[in-house]
Short mmCIF file of C-alpha atoms in Angstrom, two decimals:
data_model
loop_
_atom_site.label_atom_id
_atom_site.label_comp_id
_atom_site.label_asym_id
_atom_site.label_seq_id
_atom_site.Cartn_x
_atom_site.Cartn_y
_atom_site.Cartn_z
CA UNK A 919 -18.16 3.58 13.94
CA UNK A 920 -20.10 3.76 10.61
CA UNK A 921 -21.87 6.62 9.37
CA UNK A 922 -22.44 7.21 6.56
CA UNK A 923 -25.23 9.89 5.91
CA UNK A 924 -25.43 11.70 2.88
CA UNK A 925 -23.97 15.04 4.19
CA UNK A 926 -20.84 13.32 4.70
CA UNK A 927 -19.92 13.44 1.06
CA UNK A 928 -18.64 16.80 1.33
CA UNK A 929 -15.03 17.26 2.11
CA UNK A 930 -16.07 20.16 4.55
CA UNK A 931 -18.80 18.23 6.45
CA UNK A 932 -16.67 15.46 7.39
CA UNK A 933 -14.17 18.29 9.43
CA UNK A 934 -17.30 19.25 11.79
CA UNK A 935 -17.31 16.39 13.86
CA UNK A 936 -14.03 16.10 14.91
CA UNK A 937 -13.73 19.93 15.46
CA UNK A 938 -16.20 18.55 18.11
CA UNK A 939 -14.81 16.47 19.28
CA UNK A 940 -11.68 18.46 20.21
CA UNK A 941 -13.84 20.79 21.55
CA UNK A 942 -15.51 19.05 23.52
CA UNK A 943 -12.39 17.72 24.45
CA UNK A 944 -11.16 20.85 25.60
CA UNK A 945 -14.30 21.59 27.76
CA UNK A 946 -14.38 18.32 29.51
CA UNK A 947 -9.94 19.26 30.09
CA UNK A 948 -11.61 22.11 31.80
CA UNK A 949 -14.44 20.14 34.07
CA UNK A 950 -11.72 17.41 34.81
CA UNK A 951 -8.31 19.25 35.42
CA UNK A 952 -9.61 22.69 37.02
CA UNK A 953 -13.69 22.36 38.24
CA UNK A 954 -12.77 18.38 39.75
CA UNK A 955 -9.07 18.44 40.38
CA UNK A 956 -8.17 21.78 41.58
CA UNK A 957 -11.43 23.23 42.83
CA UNK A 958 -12.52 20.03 44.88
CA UNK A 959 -9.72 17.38 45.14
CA UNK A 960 -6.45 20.20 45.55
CA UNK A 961 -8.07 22.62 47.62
CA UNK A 962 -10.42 20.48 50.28
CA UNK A 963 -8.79 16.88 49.99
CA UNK A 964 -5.18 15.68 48.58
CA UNK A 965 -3.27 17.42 46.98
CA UNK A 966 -1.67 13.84 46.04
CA UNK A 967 -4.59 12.68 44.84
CA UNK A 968 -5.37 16.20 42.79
CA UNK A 969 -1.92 15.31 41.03
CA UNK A 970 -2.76 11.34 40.39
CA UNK A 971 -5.79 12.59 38.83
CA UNK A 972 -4.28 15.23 36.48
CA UNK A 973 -0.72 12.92 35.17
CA UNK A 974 -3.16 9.84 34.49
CA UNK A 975 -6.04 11.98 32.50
CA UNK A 976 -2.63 13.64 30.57
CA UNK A 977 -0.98 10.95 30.07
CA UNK A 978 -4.30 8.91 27.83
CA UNK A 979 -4.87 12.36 26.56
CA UNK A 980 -1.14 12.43 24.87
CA UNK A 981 -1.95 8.85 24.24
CA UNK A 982 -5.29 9.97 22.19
CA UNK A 983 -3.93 12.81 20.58
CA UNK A 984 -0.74 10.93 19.83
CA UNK A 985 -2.70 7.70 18.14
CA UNK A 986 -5.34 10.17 16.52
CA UNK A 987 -1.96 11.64 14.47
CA UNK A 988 -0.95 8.37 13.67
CA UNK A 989 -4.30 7.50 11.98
CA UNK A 990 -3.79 10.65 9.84
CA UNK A 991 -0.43 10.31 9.09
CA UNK A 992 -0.03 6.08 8.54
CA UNK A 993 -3.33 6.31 6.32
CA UNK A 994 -5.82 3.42 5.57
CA UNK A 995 -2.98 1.91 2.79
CA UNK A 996 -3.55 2.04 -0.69
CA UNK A 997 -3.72 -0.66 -3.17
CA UNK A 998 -1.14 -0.82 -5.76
CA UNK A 999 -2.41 -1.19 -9.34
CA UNK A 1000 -2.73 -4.27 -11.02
CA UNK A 1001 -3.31 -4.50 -14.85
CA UNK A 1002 -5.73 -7.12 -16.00
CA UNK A 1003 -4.76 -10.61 -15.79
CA UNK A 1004 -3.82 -12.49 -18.43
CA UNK A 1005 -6.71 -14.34 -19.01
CA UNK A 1006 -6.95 -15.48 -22.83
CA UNK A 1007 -3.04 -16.60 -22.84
CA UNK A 1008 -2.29 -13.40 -24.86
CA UNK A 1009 1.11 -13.77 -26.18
CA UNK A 1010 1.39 -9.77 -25.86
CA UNK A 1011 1.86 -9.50 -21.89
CA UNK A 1012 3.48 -5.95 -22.02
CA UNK A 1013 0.35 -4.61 -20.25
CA UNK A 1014 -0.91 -7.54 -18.71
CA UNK A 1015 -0.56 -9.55 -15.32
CA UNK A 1016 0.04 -13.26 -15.19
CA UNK A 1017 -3.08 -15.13 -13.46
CA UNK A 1018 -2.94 -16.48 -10.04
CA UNK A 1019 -3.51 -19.58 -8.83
CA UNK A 1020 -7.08 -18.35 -7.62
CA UNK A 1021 -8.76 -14.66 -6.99
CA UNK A 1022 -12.21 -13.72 -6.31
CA UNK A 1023 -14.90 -12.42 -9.20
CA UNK A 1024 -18.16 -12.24 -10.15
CA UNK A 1025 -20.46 -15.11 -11.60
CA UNK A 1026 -18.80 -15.48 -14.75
CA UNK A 1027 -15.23 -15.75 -13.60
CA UNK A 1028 -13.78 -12.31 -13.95
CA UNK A 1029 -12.22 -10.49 -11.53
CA UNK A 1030 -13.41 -7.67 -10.27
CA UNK A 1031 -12.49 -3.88 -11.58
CA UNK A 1032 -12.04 -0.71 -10.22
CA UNK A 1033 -12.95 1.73 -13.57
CA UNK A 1034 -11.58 4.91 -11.42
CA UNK A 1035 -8.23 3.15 -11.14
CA UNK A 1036 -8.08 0.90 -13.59
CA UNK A 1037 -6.88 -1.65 -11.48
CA UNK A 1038 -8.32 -5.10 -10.87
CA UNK A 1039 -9.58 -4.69 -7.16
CA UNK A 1040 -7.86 -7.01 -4.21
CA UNK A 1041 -9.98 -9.03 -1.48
CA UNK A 1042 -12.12 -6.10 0.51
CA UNK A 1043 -10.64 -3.04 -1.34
CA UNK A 1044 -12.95 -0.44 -1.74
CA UNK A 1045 -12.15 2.93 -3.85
CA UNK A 1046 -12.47 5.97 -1.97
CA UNK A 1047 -13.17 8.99 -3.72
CA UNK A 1048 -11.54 11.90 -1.49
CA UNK A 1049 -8.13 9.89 -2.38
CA UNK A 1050 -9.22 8.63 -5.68
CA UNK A 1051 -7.52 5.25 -4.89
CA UNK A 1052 -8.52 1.70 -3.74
CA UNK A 1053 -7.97 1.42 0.16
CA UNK A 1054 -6.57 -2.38 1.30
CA UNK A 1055 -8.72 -4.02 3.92
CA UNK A 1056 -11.53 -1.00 3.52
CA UNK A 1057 -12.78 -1.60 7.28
CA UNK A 1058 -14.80 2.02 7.79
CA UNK A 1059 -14.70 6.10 7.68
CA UNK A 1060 -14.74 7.05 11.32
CA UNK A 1061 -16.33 10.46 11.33
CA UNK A 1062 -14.68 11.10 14.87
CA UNK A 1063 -11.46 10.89 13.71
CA UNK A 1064 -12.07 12.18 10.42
CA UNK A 1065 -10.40 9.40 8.37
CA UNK A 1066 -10.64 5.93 6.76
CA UNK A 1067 -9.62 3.05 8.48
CA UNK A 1068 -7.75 0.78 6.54
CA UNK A 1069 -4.94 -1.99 6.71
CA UNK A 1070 -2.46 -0.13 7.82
CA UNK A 1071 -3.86 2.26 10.37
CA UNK A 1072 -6.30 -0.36 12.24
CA UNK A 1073 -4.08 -1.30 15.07
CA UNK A 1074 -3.58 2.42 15.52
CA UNK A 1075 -7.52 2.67 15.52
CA UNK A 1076 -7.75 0.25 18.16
CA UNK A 1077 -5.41 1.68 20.69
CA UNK A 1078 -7.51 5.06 20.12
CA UNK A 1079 -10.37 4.01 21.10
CA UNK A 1080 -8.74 1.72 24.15
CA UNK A 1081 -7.11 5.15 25.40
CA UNK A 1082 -10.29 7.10 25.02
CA UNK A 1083 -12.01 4.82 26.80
CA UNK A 1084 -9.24 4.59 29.50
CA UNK A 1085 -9.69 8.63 29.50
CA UNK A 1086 -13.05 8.62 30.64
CA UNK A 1087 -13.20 6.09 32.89
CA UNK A 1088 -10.50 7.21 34.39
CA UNK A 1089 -12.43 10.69 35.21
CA UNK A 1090 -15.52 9.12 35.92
CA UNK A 1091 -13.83 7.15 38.96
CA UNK A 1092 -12.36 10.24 40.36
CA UNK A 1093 -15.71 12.49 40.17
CA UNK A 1094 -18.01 9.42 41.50
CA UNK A 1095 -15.37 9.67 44.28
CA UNK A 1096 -15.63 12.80 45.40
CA UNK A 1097 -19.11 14.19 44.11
CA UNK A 1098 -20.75 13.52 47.31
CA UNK A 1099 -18.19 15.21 49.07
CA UNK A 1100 -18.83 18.10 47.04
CA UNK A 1101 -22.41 17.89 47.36
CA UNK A 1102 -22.21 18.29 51.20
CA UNK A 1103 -19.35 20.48 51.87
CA UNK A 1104 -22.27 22.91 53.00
CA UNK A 1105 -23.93 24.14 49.46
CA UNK A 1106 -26.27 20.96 48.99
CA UNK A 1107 -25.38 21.43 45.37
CA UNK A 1108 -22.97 20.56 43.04
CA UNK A 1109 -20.70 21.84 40.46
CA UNK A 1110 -22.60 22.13 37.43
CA UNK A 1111 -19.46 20.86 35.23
CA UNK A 1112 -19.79 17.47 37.17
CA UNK A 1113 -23.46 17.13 35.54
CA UNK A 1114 -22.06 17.75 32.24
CA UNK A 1115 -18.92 15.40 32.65
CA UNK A 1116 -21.24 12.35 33.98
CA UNK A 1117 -23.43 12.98 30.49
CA UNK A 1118 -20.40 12.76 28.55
CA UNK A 1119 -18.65 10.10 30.40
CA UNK A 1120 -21.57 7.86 30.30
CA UNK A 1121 -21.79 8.27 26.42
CA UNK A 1122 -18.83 8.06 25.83
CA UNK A 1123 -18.04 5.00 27.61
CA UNK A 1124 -20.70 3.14 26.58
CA UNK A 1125 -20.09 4.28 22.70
CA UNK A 1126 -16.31 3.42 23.11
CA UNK A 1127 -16.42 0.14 25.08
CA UNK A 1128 -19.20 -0.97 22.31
CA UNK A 1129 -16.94 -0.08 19.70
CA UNK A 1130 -14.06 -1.58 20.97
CA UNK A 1131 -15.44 -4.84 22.13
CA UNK A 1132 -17.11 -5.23 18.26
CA UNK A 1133 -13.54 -4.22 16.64
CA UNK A 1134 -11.87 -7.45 18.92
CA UNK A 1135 -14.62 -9.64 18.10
CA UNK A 1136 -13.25 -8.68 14.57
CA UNK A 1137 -9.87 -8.84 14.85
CA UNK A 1138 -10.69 -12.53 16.52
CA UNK A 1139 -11.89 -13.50 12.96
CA UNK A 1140 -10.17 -11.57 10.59
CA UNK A 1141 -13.46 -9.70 9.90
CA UNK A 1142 -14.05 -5.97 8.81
CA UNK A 1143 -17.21 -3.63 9.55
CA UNK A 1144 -17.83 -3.89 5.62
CA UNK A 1145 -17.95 -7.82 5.90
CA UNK A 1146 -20.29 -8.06 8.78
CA UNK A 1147 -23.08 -5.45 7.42
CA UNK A 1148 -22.57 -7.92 4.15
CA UNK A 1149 -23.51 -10.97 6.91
CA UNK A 1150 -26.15 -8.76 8.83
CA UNK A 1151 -27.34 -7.50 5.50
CA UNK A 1152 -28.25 -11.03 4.14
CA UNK A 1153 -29.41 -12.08 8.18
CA UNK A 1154 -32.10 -9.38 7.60
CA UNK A 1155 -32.93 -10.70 3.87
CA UNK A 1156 -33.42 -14.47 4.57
CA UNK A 1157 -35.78 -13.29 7.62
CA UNK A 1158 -37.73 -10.81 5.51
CA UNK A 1159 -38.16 -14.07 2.65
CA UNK A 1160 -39.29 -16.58 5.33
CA UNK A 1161 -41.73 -14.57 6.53
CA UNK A 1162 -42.69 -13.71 3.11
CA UNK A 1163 -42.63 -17.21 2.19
CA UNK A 1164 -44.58 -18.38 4.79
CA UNK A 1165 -47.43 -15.44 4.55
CA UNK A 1166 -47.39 -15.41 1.28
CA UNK A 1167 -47.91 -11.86 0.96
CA UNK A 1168 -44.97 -9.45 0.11
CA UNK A 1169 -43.85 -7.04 2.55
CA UNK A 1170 -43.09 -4.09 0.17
CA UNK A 1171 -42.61 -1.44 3.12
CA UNK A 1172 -40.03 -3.74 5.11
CA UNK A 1173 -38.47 -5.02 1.97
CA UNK A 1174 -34.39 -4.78 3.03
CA UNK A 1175 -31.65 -4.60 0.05
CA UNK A 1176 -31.65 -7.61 -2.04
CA UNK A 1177 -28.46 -9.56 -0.45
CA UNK A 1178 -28.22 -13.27 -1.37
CA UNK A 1179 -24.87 -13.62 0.25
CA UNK A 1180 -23.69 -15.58 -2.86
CA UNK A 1181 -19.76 -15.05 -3.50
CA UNK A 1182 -17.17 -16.81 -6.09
CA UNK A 1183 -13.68 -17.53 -6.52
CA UNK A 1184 -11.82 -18.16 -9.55
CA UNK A 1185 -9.27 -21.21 -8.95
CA UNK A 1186 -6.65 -22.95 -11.02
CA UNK A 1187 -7.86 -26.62 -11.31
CA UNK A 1188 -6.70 -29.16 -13.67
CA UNK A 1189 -5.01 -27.22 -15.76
CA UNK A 1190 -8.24 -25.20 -16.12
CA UNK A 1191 -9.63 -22.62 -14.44
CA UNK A 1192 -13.05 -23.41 -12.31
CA UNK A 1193 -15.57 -21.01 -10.55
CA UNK A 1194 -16.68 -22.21 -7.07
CA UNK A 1195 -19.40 -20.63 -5.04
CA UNK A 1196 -19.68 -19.52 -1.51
CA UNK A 1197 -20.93 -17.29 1.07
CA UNK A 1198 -20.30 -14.43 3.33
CA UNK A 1199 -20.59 -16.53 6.20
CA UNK A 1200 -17.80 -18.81 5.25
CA UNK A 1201 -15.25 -16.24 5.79
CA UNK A 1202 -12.40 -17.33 3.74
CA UNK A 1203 -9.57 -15.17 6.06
CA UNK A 1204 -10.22 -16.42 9.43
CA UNK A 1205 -7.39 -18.28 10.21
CA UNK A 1206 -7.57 -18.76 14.38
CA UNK A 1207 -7.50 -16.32 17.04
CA UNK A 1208 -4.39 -16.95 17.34
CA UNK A 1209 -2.80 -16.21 13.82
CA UNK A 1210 -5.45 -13.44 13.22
CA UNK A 1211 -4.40 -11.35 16.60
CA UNK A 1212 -0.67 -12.05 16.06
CA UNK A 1213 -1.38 -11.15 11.78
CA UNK A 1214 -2.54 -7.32 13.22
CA UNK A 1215 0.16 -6.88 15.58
CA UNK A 1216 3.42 -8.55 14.01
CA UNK A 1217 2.29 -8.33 10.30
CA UNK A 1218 1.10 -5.03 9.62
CA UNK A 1219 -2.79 -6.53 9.48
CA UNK A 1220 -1.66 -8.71 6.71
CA UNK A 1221 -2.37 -11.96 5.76
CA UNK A 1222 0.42 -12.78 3.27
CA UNK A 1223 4.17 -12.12 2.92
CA UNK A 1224 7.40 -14.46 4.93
CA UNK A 1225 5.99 -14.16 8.10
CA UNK A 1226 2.78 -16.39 7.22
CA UNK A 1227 4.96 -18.52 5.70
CA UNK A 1228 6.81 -19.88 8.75
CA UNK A 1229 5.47 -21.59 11.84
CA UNK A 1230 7.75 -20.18 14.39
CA UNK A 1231 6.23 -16.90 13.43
CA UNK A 1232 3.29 -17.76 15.57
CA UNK A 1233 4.94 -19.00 18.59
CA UNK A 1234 3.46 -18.59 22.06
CA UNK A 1235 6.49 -15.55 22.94
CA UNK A 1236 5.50 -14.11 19.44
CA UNK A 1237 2.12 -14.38 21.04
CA UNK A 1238 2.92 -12.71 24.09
CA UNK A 1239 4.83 -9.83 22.50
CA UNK A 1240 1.80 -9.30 19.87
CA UNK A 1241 -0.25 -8.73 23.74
CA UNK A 1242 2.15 -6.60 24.91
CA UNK A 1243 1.94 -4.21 21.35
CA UNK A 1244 -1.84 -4.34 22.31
CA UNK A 1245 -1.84 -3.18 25.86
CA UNK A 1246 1.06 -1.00 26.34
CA UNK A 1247 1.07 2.86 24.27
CA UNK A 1248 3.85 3.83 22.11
CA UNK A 1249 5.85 0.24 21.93
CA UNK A 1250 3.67 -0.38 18.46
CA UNK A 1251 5.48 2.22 16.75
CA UNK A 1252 8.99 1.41 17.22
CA UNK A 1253 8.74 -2.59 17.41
CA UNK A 1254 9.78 -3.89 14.36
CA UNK A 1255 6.68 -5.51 11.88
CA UNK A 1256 7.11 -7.24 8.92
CA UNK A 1257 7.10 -5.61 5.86
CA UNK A 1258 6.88 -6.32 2.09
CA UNK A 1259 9.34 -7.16 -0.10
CA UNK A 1260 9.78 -4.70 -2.42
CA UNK A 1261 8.64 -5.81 -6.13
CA UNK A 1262 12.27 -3.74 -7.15
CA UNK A 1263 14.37 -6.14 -6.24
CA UNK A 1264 13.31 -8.61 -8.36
CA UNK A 1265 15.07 -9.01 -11.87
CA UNK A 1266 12.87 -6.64 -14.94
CA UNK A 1267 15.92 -6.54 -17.19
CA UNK A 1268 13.46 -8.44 -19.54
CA UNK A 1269 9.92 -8.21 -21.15
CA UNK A 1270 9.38 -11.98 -19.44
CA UNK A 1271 10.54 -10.98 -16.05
CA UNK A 1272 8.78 -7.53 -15.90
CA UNK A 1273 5.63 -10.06 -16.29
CA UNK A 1274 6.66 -12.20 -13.57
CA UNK A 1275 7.74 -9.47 -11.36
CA UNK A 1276 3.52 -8.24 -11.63
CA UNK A 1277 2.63 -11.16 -10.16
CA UNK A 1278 4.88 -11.30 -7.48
CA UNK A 1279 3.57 -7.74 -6.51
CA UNK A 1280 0.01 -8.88 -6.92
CA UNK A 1281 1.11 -11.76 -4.28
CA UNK A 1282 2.40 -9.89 -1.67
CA UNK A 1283 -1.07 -7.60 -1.51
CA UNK A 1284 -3.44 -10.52 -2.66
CA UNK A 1285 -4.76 -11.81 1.01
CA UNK A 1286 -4.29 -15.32 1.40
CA UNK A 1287 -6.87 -17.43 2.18
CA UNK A 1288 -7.14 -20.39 5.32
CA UNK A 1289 -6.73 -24.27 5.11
CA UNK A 1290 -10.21 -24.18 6.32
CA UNK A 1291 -11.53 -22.62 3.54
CA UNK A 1292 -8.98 -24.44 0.67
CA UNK A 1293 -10.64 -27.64 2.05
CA UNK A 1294 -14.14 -26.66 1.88
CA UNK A 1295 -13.15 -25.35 -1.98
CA UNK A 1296 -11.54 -28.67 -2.38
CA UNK A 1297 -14.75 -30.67 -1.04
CA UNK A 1298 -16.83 -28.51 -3.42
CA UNK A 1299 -14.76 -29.35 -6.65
CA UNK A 1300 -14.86 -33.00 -5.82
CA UNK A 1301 -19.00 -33.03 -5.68
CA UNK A 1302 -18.68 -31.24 -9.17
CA UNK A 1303 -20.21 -28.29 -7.36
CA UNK A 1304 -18.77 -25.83 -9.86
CA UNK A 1305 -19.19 -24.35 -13.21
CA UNK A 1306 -16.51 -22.96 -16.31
CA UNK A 1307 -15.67 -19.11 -16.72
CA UNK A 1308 -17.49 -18.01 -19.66
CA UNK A 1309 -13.89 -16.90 -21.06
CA UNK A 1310 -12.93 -20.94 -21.27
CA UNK A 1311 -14.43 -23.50 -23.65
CA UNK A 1312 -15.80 -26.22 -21.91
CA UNK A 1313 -14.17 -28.61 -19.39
CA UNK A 1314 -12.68 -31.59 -20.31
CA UNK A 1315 -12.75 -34.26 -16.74
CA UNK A 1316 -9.52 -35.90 -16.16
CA UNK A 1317 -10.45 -38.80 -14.16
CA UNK A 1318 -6.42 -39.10 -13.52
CA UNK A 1319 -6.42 -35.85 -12.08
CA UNK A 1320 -6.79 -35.26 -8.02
CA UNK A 1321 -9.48 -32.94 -6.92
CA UNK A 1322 -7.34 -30.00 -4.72
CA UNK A 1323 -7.34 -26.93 -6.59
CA UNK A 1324 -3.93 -26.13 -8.32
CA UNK A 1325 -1.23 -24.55 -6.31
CA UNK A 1326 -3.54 -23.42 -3.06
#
């Protein structure tokens, strides 16, 4: 969940909520294992029962607290630095980075740069200050949790929430069960604690189950939190500047942030380089459900590196297994995911391969982006729907010349 107020920009505010949350934790431990399963269901009803109830609600607990580690430990991932790209053909490369075949930047054609790290920033990195790096796939800070959710630690995020959820539904079965019971056993009252645990149960529930049916919807299209406020964001402008529009007076009190939606990428064309618009809507990293759930599960989140590179990797058992990561606890830690190559292995006995060697690190972080997306680039290059870097003289037209971006 997002939120983002401006207390939460001190290191010491962002503990309070998930001291909280563990103790409230604790208290509902209390309501659920002692007030519900001893003091009703052990000592009037089933002592079976009183033991189903207290292995389950341990056993999503240890699944909780177990996944809530693994968020602090794995971290969000951190973005590796890359120096500035090479983009005046400078024969002195000691410092420099060769330039892809296409990366996102701003109108002009540069890419864009993180001045803390001093690091050209990757697709939906976002610098967090606490760390003082650039996190890959930025999604959110979960102030439950207490962390940033990143790349790396979202599938853990997503089994948190599914076994928090599980928790509580889990004890709201058992005391809907057996509060009547308890209500008539001759006191025409209830246990206090069981007004308390259907308050947090309820919220809880419904804040979890929202949460994790949004997160799937995102996973489904390769989306983050960050990229759907950016899509909400410019929703909420276009309505605000039709109504405008159409009223012809402005709206100064309702007026949303400016958000045009407008995005470009830089791509190698003709031996050139051309700048191509687009917009938050056309989501350049949705790929399919079915190579977007299988890229979380059996590729670390990613979108690049061998595995994308081979069909077989997204075979229906490959499918199957990347369900069975997602409903099953603990089977997501040991099960083998791809991982990067690592940049040492390649050959920097030289000045020249040192250079190549950055951009075959740059590769393996740089997200790739979908044949749905290449095409639509491709269809807006051959309308002459795009316009020179500001870097590069003018382009030349080479009628001889097809009209699919360079090496994409």
């Amino acid at each position: 969940m997002v939120f983002d107020p401006k207390l939460f920009k001190y290191s010491w505010a962002k503990k309070i909520i998930p001291i909280c949350v563990i103790s409230g934790l604790g208290y509902i431990d209390f309501a659920c294992f002692y007030s519900l399963g001893y003091q009703e269901i052990y000592k009037y009803h089933s002592h079976g029962v009183a033991i189903s109830l207290w292995v389950i609600l341990a056993w999503c607990e240890i699944c909780v607290i177990v996944y809530w580690i693994l968020l602090l430990i794995e971290g969000p991932g951190r973005s590796p630095r890359v120096r500035p790209f090479n983009l005046y053909n400078s024969e002195d490369t000691s410092d420099l980075t060769p330039v892809p075949d296409y990366f996102f930047c701003d109108e002009s054609g540069y890419p864009y740069w993180c001045s803390q790290c001093q690091s050209i920033k990757l697709p939906r990195t976002l610098h967090l200050k606490d760390k003082n790096f650039c996190v890959l796939k930025f999604d959110h800070y979960c102030v439950w949790v207490g962390t940033v959710i990143g790349q790396k630690n979202y599938k853990y995020f997503l089994k948190f929430v599914i076994w928090f959820l599980m928790f509580f539904i889990v004890a709201l079965i058992y005391l809907l069960r057996y509060t009547k019971l308890n209500y008539y056993r001759g006191t025409q009252d209830i246990d206090h604690n069981y007004i308390v645990l259907y308050i947090l149960s309820g919220f809880w529930i419904l804040i979890l189950l929202a949460l994790l049916i949004v997160h799937l919807h995102y996973v489904v299209y390769n989306m983050t939190t960050v990229d759907d406020i950016n899509i909400n964001k410019l929703k909420r402008y276009l309505r605000w500047k039709a109504h405008n529009d159409k009223t012809k007076k402005k709206d100064v009190r309702g007026t949303p942030g400016e958000e045009t939606g407008i995005r470009y990428i830089n791509v190698r064309y003709n031996n050139t380089r051309v700048i191509v618009q687009y917009t938050v809507r056309d989501t350049p990293f949705t790929f399919g459900f079915k190579r977007n759930w299988q890229n979380l599960w059996l590729n670390n989140n990613r979108t690049n590196g061998d595995f994308v590179e081979h069909e077989s990797s997204y075979s229906p058992k490959r499918l199957a297994i990347s369900f069975f990561l997602f409903f099953f606890p603990y089977v997501d830690m040991i099960y083998p995911s791809k991982e990067k190559k690592i940049v040492r292995d390649v050959e920097k006995s030289t000045a020249e391969s040192l250079y190549s060697s950055r951009l075959i690190e740059y590769e393996q972080y740089n997200e790739k982006i979908s044949k749905n997306f290449v095409e639509y680039i491709s269809n807006k290059i051959k309308k002459k729907e795009f316009h020179i870097p500001h870097y590069l003289p003018s382009f030349q037209e080479n009628n001889d010349e097809g009209s699919t971006p360079d090496g994409l």
